[in-house]
PDB file of C-alpha atoms in Angstrom:
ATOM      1  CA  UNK Y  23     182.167 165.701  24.304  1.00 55.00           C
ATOM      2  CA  UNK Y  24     178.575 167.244  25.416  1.00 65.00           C
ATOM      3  CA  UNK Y  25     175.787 167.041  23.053  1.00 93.00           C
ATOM      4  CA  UNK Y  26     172.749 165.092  22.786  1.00 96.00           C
ATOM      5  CA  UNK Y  27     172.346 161.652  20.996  1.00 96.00           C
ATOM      6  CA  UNK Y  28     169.579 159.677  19.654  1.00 97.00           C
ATOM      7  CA  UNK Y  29     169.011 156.045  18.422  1.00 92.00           C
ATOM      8  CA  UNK Y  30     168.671 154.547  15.915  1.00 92.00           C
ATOM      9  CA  UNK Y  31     169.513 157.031  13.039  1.00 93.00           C
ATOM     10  CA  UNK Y  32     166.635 154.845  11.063  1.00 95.00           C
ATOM     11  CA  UNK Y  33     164.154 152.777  11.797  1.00 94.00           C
ATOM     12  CA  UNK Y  34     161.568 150.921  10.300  1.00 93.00           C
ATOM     13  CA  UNK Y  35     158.427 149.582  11.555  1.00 90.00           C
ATOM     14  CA  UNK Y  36     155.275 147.356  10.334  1.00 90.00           C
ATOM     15  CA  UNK Y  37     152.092 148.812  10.431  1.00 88.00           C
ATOM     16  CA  UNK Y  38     150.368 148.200  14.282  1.00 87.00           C
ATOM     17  CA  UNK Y  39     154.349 148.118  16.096  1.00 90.00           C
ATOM     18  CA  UNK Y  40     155.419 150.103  19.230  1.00 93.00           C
ATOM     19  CA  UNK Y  41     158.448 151.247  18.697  1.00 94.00           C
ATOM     20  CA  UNK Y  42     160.746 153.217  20.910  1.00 95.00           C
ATOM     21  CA  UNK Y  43     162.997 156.532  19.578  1.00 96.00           C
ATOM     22  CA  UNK Y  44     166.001 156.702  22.296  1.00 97.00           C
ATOM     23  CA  UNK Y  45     167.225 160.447  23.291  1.00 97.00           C
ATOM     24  CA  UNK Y  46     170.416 160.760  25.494  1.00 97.00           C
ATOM     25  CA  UNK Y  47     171.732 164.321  26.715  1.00 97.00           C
ATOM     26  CA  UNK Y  48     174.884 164.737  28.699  1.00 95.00           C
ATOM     27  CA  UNK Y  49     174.682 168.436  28.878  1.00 94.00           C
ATOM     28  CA  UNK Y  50     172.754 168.767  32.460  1.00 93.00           C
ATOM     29  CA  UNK Y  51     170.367 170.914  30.933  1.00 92.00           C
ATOM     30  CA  UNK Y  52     166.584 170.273  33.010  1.00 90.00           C
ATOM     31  CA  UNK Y  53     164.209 170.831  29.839  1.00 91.00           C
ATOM     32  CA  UNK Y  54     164.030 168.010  26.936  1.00 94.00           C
ATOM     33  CA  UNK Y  55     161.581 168.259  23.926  1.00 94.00           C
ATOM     34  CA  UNK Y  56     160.620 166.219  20.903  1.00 97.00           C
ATOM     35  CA  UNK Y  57     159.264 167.519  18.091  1.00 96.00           C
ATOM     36  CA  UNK Y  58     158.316 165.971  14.432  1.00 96.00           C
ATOM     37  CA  UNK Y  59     159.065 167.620  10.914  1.00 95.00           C
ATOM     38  CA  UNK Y  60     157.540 165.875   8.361  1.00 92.00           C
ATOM     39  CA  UNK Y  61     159.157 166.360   4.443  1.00 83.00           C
ATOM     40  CA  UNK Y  62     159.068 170.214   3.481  1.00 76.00           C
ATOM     41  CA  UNK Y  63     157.638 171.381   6.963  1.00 80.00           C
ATOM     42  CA  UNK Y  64     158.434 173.050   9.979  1.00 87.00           C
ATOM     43  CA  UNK Y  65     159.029 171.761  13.249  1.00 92.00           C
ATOM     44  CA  UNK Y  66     155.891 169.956  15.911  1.00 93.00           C
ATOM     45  CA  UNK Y  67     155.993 169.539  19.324  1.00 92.00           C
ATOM     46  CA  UNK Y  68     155.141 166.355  20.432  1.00 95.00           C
ATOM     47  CA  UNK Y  69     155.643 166.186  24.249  1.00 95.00           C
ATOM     48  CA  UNK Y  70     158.277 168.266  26.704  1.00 93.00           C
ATOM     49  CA  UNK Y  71     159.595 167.669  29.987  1.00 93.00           C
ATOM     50  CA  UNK Y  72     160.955 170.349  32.398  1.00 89.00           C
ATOM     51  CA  UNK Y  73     162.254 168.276  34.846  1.00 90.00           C
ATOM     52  CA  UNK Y  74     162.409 164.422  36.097  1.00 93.00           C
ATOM     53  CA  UNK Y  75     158.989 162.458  36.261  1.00 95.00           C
ATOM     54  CA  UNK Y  76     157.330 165.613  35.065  1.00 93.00           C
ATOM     55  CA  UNK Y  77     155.961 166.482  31.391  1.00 94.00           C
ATOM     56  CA  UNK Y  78     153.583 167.475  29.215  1.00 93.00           C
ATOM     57  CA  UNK Y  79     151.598 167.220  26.267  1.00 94.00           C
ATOM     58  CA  UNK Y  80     152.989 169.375  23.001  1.00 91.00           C
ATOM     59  CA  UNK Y  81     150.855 170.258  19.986  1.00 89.00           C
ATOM     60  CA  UNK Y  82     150.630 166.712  18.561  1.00 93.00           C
ATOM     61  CA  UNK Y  83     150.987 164.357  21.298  1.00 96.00           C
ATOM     62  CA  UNK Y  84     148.003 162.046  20.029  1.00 96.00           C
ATOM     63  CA  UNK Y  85     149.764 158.749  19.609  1.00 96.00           C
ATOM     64  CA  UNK Y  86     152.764 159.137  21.505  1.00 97.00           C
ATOM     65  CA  UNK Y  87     154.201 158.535  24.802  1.00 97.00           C
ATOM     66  CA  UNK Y  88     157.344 159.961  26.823  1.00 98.00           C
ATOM     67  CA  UNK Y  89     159.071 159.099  30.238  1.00 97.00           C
ATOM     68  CA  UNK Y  90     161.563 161.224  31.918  1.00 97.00           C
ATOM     69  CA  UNK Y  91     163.256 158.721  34.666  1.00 97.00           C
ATOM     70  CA  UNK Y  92     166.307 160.435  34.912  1.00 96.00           C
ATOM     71  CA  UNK Y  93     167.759 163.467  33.870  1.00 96.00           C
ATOM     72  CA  UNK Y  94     169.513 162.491  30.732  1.00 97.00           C
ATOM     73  CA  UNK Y  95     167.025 160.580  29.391  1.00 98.00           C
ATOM     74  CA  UNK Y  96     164.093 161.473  27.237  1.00 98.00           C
ATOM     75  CA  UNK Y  97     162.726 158.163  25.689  1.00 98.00           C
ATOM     76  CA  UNK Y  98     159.560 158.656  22.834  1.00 98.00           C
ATOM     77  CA  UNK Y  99     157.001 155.618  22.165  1.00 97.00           C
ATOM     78  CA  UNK Y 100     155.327 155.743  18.834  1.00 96.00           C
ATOM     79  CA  UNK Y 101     152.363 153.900  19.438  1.00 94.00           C
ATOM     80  CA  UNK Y 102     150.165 152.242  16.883  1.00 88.00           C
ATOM     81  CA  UNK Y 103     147.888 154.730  17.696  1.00 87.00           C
ATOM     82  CA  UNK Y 104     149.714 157.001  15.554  1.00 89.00           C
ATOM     83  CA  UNK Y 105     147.850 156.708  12.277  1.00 87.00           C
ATOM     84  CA  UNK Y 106     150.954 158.067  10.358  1.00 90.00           C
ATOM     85  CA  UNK Y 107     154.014 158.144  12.144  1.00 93.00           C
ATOM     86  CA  UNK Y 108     156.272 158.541   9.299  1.00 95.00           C
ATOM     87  CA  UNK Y 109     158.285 161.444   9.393  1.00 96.00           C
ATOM     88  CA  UNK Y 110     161.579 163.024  10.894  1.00 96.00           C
ATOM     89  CA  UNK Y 111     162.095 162.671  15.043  1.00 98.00           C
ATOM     90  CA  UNK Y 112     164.002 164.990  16.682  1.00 97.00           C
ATOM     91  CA  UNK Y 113     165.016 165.383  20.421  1.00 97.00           C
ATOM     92  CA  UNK Y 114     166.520 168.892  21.904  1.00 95.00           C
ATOM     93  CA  UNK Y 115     167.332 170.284  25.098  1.00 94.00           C
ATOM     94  CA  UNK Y 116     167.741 173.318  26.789  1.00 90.00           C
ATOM     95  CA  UNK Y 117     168.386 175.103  29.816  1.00 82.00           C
ATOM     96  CA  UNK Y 118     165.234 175.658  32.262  1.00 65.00           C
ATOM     97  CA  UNK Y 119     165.323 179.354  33.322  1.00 61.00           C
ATOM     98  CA  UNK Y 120     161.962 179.745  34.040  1.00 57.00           C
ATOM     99  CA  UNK Y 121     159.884 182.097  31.280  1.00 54.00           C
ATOM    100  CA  UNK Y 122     163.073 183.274  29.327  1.00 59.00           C
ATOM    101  CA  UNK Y 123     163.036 180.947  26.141  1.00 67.00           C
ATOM    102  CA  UNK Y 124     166.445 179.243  25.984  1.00 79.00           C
ATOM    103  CA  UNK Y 125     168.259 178.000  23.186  1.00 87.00           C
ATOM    104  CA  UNK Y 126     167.863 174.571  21.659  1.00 90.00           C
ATOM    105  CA  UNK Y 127     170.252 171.939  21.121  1.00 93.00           C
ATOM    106  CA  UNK Y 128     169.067 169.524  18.908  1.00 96.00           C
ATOM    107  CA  UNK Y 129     170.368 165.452  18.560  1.00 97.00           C
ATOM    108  CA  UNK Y 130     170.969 164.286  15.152  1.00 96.00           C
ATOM    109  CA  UNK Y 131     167.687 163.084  14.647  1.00 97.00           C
ATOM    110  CA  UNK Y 132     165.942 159.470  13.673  1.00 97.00           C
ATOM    111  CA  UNK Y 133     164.076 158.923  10.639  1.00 96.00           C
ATOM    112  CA  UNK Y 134     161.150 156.596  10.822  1.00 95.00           C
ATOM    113  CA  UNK Y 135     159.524 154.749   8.142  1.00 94.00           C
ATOM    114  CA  UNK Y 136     156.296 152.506   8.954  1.00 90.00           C
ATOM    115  CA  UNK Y 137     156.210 149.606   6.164  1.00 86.00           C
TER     116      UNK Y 137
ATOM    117  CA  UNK D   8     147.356 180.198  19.832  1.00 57.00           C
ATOM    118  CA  UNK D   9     150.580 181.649  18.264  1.00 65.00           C
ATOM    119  CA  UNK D  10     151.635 181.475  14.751  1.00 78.00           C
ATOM    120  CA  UNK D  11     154.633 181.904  13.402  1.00 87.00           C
ATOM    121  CA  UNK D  12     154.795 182.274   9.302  1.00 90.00           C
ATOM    122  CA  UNK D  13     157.899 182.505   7.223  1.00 94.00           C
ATOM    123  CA  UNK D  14     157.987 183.503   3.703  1.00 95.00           C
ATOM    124  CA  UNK D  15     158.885 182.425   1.465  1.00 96.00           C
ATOM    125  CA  UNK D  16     158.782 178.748   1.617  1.00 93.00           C
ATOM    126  CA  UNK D  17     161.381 178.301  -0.942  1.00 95.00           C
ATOM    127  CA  UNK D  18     163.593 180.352  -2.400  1.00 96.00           C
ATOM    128  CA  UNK D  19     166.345 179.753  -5.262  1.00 97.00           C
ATOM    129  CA  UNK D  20     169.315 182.353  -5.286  1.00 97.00           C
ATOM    130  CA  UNK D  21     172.154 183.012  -7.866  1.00 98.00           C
ATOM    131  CA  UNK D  22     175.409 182.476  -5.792  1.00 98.00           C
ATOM    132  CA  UNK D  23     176.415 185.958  -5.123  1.00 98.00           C
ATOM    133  CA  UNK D  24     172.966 186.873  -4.917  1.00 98.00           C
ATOM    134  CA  UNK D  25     171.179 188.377  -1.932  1.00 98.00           C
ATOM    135  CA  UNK D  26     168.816 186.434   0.578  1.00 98.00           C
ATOM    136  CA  UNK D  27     166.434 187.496   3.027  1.00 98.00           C
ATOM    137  CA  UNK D  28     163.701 185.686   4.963  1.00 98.00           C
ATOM    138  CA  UNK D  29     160.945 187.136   7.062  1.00 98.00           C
ATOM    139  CA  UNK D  30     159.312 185.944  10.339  1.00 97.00           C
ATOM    140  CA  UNK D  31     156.210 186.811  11.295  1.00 95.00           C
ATOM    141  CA  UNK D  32     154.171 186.577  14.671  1.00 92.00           C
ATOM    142  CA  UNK D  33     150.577 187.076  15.267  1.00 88.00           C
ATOM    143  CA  UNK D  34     151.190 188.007  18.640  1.00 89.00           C
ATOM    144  CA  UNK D  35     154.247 190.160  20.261  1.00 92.00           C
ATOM    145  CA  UNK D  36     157.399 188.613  20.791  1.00 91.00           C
ATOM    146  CA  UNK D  37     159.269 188.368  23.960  1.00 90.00           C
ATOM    147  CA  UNK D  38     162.319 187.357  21.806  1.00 91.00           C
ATOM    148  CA  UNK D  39     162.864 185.266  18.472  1.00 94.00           C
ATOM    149  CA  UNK D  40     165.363 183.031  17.516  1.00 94.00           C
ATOM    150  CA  UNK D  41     166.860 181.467  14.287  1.00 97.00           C
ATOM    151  CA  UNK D  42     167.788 178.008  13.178  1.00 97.00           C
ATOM    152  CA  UNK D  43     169.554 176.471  10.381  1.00 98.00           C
ATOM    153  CA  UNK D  44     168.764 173.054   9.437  1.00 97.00           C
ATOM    154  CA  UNK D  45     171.565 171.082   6.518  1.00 96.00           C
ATOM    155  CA  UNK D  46     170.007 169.287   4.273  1.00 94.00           C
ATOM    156  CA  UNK D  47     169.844 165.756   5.914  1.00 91.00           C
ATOM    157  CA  UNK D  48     170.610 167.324   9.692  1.00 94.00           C
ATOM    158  CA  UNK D  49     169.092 168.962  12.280  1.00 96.00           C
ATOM    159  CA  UNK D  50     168.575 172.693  13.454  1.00 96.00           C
ATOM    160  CA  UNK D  51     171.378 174.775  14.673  1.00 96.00           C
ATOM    161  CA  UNK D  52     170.925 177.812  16.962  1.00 95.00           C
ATOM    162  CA  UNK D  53     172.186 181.389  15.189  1.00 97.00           C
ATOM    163  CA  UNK D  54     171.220 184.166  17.456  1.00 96.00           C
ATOM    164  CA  UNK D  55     168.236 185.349  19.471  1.00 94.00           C
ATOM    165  CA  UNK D  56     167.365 188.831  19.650  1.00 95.00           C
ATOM    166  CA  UNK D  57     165.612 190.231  22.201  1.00 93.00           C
ATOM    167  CA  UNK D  58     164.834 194.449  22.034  1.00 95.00           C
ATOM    168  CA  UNK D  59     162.930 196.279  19.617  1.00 96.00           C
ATOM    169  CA  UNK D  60     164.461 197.515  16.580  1.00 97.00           C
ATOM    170  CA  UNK D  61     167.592 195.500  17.433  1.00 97.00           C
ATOM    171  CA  UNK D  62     170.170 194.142  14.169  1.00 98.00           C
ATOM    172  CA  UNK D  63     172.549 191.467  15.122  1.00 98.00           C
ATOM    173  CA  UNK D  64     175.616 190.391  12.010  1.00 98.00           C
ATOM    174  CA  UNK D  65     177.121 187.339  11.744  1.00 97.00           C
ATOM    175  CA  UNK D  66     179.905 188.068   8.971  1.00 97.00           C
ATOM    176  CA  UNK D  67     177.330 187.881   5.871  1.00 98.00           C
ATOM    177  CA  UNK D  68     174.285 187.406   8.008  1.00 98.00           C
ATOM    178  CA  UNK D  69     171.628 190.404   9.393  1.00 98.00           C
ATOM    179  CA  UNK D  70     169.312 189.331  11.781  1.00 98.00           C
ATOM    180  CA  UNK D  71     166.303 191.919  12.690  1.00 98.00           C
ATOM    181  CA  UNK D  72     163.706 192.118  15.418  1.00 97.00           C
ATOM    182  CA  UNK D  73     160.863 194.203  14.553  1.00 97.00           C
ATOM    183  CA  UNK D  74     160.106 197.855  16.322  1.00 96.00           C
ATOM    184  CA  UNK D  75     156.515 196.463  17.067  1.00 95.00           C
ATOM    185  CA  UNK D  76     158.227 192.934  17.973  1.00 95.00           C
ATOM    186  CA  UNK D  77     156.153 190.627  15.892  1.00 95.00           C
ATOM    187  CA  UNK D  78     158.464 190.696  13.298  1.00 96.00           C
ATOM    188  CA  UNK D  79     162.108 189.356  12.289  1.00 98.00           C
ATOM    189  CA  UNK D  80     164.065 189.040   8.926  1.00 98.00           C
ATOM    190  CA  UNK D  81     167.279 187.395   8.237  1.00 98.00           C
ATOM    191  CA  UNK D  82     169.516 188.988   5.321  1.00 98.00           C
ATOM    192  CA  UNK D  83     172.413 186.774   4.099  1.00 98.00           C
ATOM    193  CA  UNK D  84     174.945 189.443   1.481  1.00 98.00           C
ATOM    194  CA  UNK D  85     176.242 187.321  -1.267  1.00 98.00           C
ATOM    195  CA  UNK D  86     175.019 183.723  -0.607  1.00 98.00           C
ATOM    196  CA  UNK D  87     176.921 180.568  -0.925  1.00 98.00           C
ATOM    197  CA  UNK D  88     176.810 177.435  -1.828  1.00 97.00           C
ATOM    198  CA  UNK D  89     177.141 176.599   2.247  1.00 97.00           C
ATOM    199  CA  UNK D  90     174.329 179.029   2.882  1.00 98.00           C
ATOM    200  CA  UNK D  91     172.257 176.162   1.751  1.00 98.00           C
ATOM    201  CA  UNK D  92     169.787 174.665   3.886  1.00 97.00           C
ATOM    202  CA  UNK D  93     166.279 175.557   5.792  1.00 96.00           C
ATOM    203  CA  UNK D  94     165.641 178.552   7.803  1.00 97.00           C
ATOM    204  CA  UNK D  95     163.895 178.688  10.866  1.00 96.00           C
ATOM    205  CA  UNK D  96     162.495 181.674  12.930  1.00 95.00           C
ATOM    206  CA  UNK D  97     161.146 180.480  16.429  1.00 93.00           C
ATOM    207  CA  UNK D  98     159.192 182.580  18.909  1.00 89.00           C
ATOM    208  CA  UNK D  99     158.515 181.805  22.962  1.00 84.00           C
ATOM    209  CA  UNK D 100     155.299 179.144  22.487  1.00 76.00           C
ATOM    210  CA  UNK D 101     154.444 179.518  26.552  1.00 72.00           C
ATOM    211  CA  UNK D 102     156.377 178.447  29.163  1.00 66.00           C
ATOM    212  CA  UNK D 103     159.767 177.064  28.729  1.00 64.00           C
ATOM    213  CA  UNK D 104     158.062 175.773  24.985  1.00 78.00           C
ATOM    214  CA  UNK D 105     159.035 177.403  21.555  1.00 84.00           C
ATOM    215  CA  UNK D 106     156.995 177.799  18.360  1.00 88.00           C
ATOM    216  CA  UNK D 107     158.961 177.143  15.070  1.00 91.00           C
ATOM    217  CA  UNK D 108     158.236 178.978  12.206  1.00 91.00           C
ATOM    218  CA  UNK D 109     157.485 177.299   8.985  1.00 90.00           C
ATOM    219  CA  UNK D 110     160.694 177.682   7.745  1.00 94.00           C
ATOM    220  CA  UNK D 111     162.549 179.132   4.118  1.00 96.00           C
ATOM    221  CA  UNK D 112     164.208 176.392   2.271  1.00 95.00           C
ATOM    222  CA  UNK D 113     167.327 178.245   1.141  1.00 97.00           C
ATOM    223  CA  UNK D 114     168.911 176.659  -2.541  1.00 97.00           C
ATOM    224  CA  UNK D 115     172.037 178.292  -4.014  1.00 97.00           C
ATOM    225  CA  UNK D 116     172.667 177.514  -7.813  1.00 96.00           C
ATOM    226  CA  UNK D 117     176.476 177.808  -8.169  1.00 94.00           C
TER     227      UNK D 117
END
């Protein structure tokens, strides 16, 4: 089964934590995002990596911190930097054709609270 | 940089009734895709269009793409209760990125 998972589905945290939002894709695609929705809003992109040990800085990347070690693997620090991290997390990936924008496959999502 | 607005934000149908969103850009669009996000899940790609003036269906869904290409619209004929959900327009956001539109949050009343 292809598809793209993330971990944990929620997670709580305490005010000044690191915590780390896992994002696994086994559908060889080169290009993985992450992006934040927060209740009743669109979609944010946080950081995005076209390819291993590359990526870059999204809209709202103040706070946050990525790593792209291997191909499948997209992990997302939320730093205590991030004055208000609650919100919606969401991981996609896509195919890396160059300037053609390429659909988006989105994981299931985790849900973090800070407490 | 590029916006993309959706209106309306919400929107509360009859079933039966008639939907339509629209999507629009502040710059030209190279292409534009939609989205559909279930309550509680996550966004699922519907369609990209990609020349001016072009309509797309999908059964009870009409997807268009602007002449001028900085607009889109999505028509759903005679919504259901499984048309519910959030609607998302997205346009290219610069290389390899993509800009999300605000979304319509779609509620059928049975």
């Amino acid at each position: 089964d292809g598809g793209i998972t993330q971990s944990p589905k929620y997670l709580f945290r305490k005010e000044g934590q690191n915590v780390t939002l896992s994002c696994e894709q086994n559908l060889n695609h080169d290009a993985m995002y992450w992006y934040r929705q927060d209740p009743g809003q669109g979609l944010r992109l946080i950081y995005y990596s076209q390819i291993v040990n590359d990526f870059q800085k999204g809209d709202i990347a103040k706070g946050y911190s990525v790593s792209r070690e291997k191909k499948e693997s997209f992990p997302l620090t939320v730093t205590s930097a991030q004055k208000n991290p609650t919100a919606f997390y969401l991981c996609a990936s896509s195919t890396d054709r160059g300037v053609r924008t390429d659909t988006q496959y989105f994981g299931p999502g985790t849900r973090l609270t800070v407490l | 940089g590029q916006q993309v607005m959706q209106i309306p934000q919400y929107q509360h149908v009859q079933e039966g009734e008639d939907f339509t969103t629209y999507c629009n850009s502040s710059t030209t669009l190279s292409n534009i895709q939609w989205y559909k996000q279930r309550p509680g899940g996550h966004p699922v790609f519907l369609i990209q269009l990609v020349k001016s003036g072009e309509v797309k269906k999908q059964k009870r869904l009409t997807f268009q793409f602007g002449e001028a290409k900085k607009n889109s619209s999505l028509h759903i004929t005679a919504t259901q209760t499984t048309d519910v959900g959030t609607y998302f327009c997205a346009g290219p956001g610069g290389y390899q990125k993509v800009t999300f539109g605000t979304g319509t949050k779609l509620q059928v009343i049975p």
